XYZ file of C-alpha atoms in Angstrom:
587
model
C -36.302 20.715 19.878
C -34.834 19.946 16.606
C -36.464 16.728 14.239
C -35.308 13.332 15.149
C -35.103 13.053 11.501
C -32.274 15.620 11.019
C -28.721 14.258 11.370
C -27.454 15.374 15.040
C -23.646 14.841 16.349
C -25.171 14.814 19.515
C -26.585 11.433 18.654
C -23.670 10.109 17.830
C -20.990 8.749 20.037
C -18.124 10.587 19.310
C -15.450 10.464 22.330
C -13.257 13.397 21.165
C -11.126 15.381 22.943
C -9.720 14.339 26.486
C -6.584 13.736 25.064
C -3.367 15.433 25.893
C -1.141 16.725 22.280
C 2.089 15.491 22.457
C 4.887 17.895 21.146
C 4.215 16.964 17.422
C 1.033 14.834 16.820
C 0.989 12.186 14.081
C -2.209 12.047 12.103
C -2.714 8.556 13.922
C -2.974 10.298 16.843
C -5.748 12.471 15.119
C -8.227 9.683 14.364
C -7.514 8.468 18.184
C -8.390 12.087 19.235
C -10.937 12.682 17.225
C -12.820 10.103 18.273
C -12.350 7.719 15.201
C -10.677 4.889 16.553
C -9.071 3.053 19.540
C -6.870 0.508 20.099
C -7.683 -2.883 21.968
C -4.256 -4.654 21.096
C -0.703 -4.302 19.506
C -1.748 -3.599 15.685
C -5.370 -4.088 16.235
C -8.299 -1.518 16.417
C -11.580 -0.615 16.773
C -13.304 1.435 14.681
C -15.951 3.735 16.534
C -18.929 5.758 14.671
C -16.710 8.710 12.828
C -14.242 6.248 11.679
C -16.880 3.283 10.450
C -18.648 6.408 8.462
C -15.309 6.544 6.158
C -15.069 2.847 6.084
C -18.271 2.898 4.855
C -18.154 5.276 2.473
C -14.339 3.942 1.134
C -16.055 0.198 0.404
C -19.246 1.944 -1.274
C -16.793 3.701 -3.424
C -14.558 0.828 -4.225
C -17.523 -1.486 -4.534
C -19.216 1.091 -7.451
C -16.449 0.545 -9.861
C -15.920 -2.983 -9.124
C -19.422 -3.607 -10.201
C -20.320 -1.156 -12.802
C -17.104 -1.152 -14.608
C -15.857 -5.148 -14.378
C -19.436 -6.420 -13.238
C -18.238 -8.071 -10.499
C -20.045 -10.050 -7.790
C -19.365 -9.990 -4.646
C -19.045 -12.882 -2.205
C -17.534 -12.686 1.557
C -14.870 -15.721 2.192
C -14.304 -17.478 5.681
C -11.336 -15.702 7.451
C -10.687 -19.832 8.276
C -8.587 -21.381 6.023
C -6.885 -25.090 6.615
C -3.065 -25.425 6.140
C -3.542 -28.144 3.627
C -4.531 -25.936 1.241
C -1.811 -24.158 2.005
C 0.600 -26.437 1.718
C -0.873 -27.546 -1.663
C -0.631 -23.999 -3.073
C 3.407 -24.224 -1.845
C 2.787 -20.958 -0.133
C 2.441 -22.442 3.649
C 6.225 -22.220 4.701
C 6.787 -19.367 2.453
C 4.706 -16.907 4.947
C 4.753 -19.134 7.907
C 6.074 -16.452 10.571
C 3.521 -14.107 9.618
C 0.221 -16.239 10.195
C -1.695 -16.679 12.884
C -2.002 -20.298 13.030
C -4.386 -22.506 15.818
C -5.736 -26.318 16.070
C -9.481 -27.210 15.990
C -10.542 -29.377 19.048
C -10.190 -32.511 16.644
C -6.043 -31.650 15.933
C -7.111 -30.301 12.502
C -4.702 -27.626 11.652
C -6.104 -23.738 10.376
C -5.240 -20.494 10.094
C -6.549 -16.733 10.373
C -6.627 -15.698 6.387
C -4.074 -12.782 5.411
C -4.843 -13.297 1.675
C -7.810 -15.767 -0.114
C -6.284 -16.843 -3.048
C -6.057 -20.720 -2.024
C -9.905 -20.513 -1.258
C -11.279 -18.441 -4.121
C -9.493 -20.676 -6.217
C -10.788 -23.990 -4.494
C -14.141 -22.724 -4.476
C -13.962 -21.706 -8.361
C -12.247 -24.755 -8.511
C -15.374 -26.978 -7.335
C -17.886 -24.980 -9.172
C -16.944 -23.867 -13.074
C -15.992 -26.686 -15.323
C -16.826 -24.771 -18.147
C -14.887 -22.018 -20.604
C -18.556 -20.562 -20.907
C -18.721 -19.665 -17.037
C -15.790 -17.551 -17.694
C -14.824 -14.823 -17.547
C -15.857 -14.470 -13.778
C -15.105 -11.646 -11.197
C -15.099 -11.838 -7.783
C -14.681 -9.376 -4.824
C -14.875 -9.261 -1.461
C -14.189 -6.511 1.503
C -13.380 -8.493 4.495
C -11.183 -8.534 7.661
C -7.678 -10.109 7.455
C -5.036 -11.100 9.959
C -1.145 -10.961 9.654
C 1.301 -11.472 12.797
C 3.455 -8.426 12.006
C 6.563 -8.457 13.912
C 6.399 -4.853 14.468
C 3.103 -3.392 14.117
C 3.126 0.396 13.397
C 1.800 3.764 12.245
C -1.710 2.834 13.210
C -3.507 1.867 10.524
C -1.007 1.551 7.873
C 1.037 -1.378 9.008
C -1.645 -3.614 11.379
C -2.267 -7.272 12.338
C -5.824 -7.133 11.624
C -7.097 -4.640 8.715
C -9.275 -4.596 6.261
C -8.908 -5.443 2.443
C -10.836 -5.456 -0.809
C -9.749 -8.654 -2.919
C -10.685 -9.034 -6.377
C -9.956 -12.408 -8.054
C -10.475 -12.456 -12.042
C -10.167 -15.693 -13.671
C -10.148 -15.819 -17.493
C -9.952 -18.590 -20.058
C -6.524 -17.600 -22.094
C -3.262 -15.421 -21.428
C -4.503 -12.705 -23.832
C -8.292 -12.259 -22.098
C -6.494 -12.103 -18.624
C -4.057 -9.204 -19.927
C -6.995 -7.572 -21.119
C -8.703 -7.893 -17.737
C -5.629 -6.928 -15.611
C -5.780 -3.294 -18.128
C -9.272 -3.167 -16.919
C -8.593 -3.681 -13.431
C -5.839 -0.951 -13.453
C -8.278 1.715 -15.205
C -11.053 1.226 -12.924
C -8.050 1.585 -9.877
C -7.022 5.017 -11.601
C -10.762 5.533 -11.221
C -11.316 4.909 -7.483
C -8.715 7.258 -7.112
C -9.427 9.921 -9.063
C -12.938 10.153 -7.291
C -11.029 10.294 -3.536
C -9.008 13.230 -5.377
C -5.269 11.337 -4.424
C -2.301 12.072 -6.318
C -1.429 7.628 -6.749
C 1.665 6.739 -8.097
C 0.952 3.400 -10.132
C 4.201 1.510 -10.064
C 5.554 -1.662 -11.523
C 6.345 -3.606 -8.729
C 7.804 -7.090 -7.944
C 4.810 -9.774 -7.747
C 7.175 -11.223 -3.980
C 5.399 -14.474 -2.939
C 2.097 -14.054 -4.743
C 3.409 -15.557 -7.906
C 2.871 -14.129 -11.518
C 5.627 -12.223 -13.361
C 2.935 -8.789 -13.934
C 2.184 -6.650 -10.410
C 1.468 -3.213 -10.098
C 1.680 -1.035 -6.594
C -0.453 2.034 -6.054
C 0.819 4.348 -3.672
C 0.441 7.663 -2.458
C 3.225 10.111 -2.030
C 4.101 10.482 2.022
C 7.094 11.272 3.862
C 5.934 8.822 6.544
C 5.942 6.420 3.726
C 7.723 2.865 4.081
C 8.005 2.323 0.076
C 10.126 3.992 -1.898
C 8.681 5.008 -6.042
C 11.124 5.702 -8.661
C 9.595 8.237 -11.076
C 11.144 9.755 -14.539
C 10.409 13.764 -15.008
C 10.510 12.817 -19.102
C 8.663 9.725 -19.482
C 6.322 7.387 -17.896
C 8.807 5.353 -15.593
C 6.940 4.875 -12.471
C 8.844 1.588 -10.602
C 9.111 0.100 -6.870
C 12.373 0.738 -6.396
C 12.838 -3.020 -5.488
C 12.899 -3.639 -8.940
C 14.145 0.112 -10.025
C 17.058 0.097 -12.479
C 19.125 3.242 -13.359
C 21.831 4.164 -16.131
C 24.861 3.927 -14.374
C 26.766 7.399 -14.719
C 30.211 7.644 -16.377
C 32.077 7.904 -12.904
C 35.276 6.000 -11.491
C 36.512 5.667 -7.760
C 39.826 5.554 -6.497
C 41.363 2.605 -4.638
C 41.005 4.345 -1.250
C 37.701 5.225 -1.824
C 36.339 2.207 -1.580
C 33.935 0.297 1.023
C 32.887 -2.957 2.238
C 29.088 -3.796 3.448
C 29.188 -7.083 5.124
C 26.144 -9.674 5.359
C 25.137 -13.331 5.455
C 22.647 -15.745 3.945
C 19.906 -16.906 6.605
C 20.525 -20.734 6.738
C 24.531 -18.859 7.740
C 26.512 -20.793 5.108
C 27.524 -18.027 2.651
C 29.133 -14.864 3.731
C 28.997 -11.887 1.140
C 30.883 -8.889 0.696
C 29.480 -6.095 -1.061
C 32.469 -3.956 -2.167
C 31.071 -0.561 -3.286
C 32.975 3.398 -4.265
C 32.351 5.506 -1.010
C 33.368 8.557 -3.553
C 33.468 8.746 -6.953
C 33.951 11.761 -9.447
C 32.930 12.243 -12.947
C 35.463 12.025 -15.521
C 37.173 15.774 -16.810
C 35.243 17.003 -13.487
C 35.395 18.265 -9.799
C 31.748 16.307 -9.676
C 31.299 13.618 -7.678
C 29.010 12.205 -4.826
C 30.092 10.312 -1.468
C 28.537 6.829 -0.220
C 28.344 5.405 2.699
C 26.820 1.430 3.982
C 22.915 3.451 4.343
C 23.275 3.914 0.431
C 23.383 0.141 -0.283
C 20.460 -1.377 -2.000
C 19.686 -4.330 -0.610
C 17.395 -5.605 -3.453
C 19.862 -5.444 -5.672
C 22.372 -7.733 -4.234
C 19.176 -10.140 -3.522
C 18.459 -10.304 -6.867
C 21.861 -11.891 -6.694
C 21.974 -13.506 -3.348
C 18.078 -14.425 -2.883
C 18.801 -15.994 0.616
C 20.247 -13.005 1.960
C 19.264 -12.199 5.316
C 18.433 -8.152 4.732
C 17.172 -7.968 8.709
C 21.025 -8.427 9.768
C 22.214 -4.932 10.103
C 25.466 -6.180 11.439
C 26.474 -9.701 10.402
C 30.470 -9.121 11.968
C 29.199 -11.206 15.052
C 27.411 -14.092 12.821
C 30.008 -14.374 10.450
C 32.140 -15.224 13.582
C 29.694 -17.750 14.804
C 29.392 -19.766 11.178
C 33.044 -19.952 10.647
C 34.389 -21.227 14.279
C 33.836 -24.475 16.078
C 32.434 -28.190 15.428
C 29.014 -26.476 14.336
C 30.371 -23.850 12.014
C 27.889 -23.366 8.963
C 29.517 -21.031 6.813
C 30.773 -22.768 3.685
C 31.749 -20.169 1.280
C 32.154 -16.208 0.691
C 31.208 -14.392 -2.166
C 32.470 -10.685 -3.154
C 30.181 -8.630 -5.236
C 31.660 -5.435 -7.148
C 30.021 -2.406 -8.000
C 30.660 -1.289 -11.481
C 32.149 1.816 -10.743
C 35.558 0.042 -8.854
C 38.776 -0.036 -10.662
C 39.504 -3.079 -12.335
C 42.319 -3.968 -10.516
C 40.457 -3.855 -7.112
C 38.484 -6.879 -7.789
C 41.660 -8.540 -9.098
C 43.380 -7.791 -6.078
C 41.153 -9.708 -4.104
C 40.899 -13.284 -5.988
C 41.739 -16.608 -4.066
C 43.191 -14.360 -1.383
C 42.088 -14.149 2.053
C 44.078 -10.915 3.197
C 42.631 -8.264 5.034
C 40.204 -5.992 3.643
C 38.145 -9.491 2.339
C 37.818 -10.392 6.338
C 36.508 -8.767 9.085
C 38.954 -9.509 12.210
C 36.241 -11.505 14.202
C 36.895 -14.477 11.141
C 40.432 -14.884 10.026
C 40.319 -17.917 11.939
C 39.243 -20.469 9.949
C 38.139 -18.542 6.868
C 40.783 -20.807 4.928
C 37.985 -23.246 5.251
C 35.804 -21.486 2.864
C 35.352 -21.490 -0.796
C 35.883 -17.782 -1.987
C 33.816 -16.632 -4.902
C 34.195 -13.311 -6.554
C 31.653 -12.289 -8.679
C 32.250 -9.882 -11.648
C 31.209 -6.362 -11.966
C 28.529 -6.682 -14.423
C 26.102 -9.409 -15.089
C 25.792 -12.488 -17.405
C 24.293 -10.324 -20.616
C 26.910 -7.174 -19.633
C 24.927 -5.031 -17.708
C 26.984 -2.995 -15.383
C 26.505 -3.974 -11.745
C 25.072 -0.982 -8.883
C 24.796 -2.034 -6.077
C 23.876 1.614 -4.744
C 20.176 2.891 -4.194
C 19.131 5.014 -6.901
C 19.453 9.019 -6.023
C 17.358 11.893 -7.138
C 18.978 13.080 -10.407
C 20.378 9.712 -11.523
C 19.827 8.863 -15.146
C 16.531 7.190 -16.653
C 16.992 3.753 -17.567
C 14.277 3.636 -20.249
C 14.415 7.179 -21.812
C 17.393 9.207 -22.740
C 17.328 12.862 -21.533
C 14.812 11.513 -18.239
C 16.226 11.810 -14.306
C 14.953 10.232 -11.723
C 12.987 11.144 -8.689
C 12.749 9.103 -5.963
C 9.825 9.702 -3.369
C 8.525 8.149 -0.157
C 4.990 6.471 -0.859
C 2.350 4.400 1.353
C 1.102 1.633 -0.747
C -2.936 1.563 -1.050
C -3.044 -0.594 -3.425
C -1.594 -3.498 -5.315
C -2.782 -5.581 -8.970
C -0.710 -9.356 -9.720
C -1.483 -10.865 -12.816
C -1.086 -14.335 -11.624
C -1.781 -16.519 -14.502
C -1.536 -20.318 -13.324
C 0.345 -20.159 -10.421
C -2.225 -21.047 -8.313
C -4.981 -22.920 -10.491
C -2.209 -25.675 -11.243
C -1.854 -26.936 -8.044
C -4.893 -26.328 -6.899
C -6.943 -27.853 -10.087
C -8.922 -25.051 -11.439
C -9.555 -26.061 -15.056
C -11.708 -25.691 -17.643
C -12.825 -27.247 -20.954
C -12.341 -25.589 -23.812
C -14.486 -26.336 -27.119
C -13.144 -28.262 -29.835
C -11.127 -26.040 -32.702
C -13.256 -25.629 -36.241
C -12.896 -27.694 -39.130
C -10.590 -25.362 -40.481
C -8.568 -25.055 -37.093
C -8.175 -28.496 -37.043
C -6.716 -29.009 -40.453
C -3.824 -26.514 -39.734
C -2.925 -28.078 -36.677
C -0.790 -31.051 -36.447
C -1.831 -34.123 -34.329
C -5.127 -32.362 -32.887
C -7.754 -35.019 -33.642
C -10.643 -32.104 -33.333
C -11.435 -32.847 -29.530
C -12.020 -30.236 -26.726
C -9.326 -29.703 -24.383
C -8.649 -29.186 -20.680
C -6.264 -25.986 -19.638
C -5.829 -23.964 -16.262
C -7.800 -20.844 -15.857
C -5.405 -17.492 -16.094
C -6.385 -15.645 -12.829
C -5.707 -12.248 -11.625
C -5.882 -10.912 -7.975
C -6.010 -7.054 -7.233
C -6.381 -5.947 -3.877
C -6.768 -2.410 -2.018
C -5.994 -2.032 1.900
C -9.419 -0.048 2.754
C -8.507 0.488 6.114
C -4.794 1.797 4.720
C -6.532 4.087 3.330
C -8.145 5.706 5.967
C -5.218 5.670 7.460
C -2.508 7.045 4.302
C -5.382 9.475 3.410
C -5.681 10.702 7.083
C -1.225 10.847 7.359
C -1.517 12.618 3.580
C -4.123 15.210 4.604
C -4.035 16.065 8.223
C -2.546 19.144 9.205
C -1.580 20.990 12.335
C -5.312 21.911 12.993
C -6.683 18.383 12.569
C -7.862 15.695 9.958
C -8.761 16.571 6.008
C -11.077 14.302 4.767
C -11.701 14.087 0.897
C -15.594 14.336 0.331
C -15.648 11.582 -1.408
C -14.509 9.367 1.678
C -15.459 12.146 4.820
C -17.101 11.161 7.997
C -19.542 14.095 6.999
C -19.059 16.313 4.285
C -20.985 19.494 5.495
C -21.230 20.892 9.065
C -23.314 23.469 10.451
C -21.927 24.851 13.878
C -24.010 26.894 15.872
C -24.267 28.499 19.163
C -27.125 26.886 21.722
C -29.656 29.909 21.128
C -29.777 29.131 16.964
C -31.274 25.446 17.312
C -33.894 26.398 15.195
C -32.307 29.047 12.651
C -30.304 25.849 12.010
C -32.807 23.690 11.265
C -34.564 26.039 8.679
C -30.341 26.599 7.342
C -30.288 22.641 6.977
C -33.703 22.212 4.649
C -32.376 25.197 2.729
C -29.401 23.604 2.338
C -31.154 20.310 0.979
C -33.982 21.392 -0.896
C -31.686 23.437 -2.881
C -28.916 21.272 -3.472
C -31.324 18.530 -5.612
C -28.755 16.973 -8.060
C -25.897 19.459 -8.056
C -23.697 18.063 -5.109
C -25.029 14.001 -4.260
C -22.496 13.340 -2.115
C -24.031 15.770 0.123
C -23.936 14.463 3.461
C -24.673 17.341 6.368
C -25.160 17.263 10.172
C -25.843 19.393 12.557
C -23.510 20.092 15.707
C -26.049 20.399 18.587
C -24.047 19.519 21.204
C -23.919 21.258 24.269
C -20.861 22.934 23.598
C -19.759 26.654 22.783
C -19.665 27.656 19.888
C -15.444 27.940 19.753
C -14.990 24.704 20.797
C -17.356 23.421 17.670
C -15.442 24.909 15.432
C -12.356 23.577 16.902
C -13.819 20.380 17.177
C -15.278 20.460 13.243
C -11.682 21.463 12.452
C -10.144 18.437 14.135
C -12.442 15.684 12.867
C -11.847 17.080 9.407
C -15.007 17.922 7.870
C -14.592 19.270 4.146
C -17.058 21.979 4.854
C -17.464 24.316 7.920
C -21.143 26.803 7.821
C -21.384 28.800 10.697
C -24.371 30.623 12.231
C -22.388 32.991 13.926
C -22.161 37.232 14.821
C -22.591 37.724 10.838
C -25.635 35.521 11.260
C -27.091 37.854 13.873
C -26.537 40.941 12.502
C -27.454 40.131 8.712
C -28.842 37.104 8.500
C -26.006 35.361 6.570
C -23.550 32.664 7.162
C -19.821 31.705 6.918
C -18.728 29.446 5.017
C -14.760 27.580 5.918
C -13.075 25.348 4.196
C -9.355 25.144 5.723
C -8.438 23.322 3.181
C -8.679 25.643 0.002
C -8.194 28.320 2.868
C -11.676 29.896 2.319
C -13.605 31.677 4.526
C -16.481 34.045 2.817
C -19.799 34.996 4.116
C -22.781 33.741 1.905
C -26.406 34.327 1.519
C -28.710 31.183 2.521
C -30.267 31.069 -0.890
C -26.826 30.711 -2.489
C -24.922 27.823 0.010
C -26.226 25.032 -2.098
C -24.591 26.014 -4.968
C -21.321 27.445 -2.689
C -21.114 24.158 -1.003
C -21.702 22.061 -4.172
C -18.715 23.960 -5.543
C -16.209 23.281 -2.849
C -17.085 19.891 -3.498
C -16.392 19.734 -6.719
C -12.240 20.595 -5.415
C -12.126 18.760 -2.733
């Protein structure tokens, strides 16, 4: 019998297996198979053994670096939150749709927390009066809730996950910059130790607030985000906010298109009007465009009502122009840059055909027509078409672009007041010096009252099980990086080695000492053959395979696999601490 004190897979519940592989299997369907979740509703899941091991291990990491490079303390917030604090923060109706709302028993109105900036701050709020309390970090690694409309790819896009928030909240602007920096090097950190390939990306800061927000994501096919990168310079951007030198092509009259779409309260009616070819000038170059090439954040930086879930507004625009309860009150046309001149001219205080879809010539004399230029206010030329691979740099001048699929794992805002104004989360500062006071006009040498500058930086912990698990897994099974796997080390065996094993294992560990602490080996004792271990080891994705196998009975050595640097060698006992302590190091 082996030592109850030696890690066993046979004591732990691990309900792999049973399940049928579809024609191409998702990594998803990996940690379901492998035994390291299941799910009990639509976009919410339970984590079993295997898949609460790399939980673990992904807040112990995060938590490190919190703490020993921003000293951070961590507190756990109430997933209960009342909608008057909400409402007071302005963010209530903002995110409405996607909250999971209820009534106590008394009428009092709550909700399930996707986010704890209201509370953090009214709990700071109650507590520090003082500039000496500051600056003060908080974290937390909790469970949120958000009623996605369309929950998806597992892990990655759930209505209950779980999230590491860390609020910062500093006395001035200049302190809080400094912080966010801070923030954003121990991020580059975290990753570096999980051995991921993030993309940090200036992003847009949506309905947290703040004008500063950074996204990190990793680089995935199966990714819903889209990162702009430059091959010359440091331009890493969401491509909501991506800009790009618009190239020194022209389009033809007859090579032009219309993409059609509405605001959502259905009063204004847009046309984008956009080149479906163009060609370079002096050239045979060009490139062809068609409605799946428009980019819908740039005509909502124009248009912020815009209704981008409408993928065919024909029918609505017929429905706000006609009848007593018609809502449409005006159209505007928006022109790409790259149109003729005379196109856009053609189309002013006219309502001829190609302005109007057929379903709305009635009645479209009712509306006020608006034609916006084909640049904006301070002359920038308009583009209104997603950015391509090979497009032009915007901030460099020999740079093209790349644009790449990502999963966002993370995401830093640099919020500054917007939510310690309305919420009342001051401080007093001290009085200015003698001196101080002299220089300044009017300032009678008392202390003052200002808003704390906060910050809030967050990383999806159970996105990263699952982006990690998507960016790794091939067709074998899962890939775990050691710094996050289930186990690191396994040692497979057939039923007749149980205690050849055992003495294996305290080699193992009593000459590993220092060299490789994130060591974490178990034995597979299970009653299983010895193929279907291995098969088994493969599929739940442990780093490092040792197997006591036929090299084991004929020489008294082991293999040693590692699918994913595609190594297999066979190794003396004495020298597997320092083999497996290497393969470590890579992986």
């Amino acid at each position: 019998m082996l030592p109850r004190s030696i890690p066993r897979l046979s004591k732990v519940w691990i309900p792999s297996g049973g399940f049928a592989v579809p024609g191409v299997e998702d990594a998803h369907s990996k940690l379901v198979r492998a035994g390291f979740l299941r799910q009990s509703h639509a976009g919410i899941f339970h984590m079993l053994p295997l898949g609460k091991r790399v939980q673990d291990k992904v807040e112990r990491l995060v938590a490190k670096h919190l703490e020993e490079s921003l000293a951070a303390s961590r507190v756990s917030l109430s997933s209960i939150s009342s909608e008057a604090l909400w409402e007071r923060s302005g963010r209530l109706q903002n995110i409405a749709p996607e909250l999971f709302r209820f009534p106590d028993r008394k009428g009092s109105a709550y909700l399930l927390s996707p986010t704890h900036e209201e509370e953090i701050t009214n709990l700071v709020a109650q507590t520090v009066r003082s500039y000496k309390d500051l600056p003060l970090r908080l974290y937390q690694i909790t469970r949120k809730f958000r009623d996605e409309l369309r929950p998806r790819h597992g892990l990655l896009r759930g209505r209950e996950f779980t999230m590491k928030d860390l609020y910062t909240f500093d006395t001035d602007l200049r302190s809080a910059l400094d912080t966010y920096e801070q923030v954003r090097a121990a991020y580059s950190r975290i990753f570096n130790d999980m051995k991921l390939p993030v993309l940090a990306a200036k992003a847009s800061s949506g309905d947290m607030g703040g004008d500063l927000s950074h996204e990190y994501h990793l680089p995935s096919p199966f990714g819903e985000d889209s990162v702009i990168t430059c091959g010359s310079c440091d331009y890493t951007i969401n491509e909501e906010i991506a800009t790009t030198k618009v190239a020194h092509e022209t389009c033809q009259a007859d090579h032009v298109g219309v993409w059609r779409a509405i605001t959502k309260d259905r009063s204004t009616l847009v046309n984008v009007w956009y080149p479906t070819r163009t060609s370079k000038a002096g050239t045979s170059e060009g490139r062809q465009y068609t409605n799946s090439d428009i980019n819908i954040y740039a005509i909502k930086s124009l248009v912020p009502d815009l209704d981008a879930g409408v993928s065919d507004a024909t029918e609505l625009w017929a429905a706000a122009t006609e009848g007593p309860d018609a809502t449409a009150k005006r159209l505007v046309n928006l022109f790409d840059s790259r149109l003729p001149p005379s196109f856009s001219d053609s189309l002013e205080g006219t309502a001829s055909l190609p302005m109007w879809p057929d379903a709305v010539k009635t009645g479209a004399s009712r509306l006020d027509v608006q034609c916006h230029g084909s640049s904006t206010s301070d002359g920038k030329p308009l583009n209104f078409l997603r950015i391509r691979t090979g497009d032009h740099c915007p901030q460099c001048s020999s740079g093209t672009l790349n644009v790449q699929k990502a999963m966002e794992l993370g995401h830093t805002f640099h919020l500054g007041t917007r939510y310690s104004d309305p919420l009342n989360a001051k401080i007093s500062l001290p009085p200015p010096s003698s001196s101080e006071a002299k220089t300044s006009t009017g300032d009678s040498g008392t202390s003052k009252t200002v808003s704390m500058q906060m910050g809030c930086h967050g990383i999806g912990i159970s996105r990263v099980i699952g982006a990690v698990a998507e960016h790794l897994a091939d067709d074998k099974g899962l890939n775990w990086p050691v710094a996050i796997a289930p186990y690191t080390c396994i040692v497979v065996f057939a039923e007749d080695n149980y205690d050849d094993a055992v003495e294996v294992y305290k080699r193992i560990l009593s000459g590993s000492g220092d060299q490789d602490e994130r060591l974490d080996i178990i034995l597979d004792d299970r009653q299983k053959s010895l193929p279907w271990k291995l098969k088994d080891a493969d599929l739940i994705g442990v780093p490092v395979i040792v197997v006591l196998g036929r090299e084991w009975r004929m020489t008294g050595r082991v293999e040693v696999q590692c699918r994913r640097l595609n190594i297999k060698d066979i190794v003396d006992v004495d020298n597997l601490p320092s083999v497996i302590a290497e393969l470590h190091s890579r992986l």
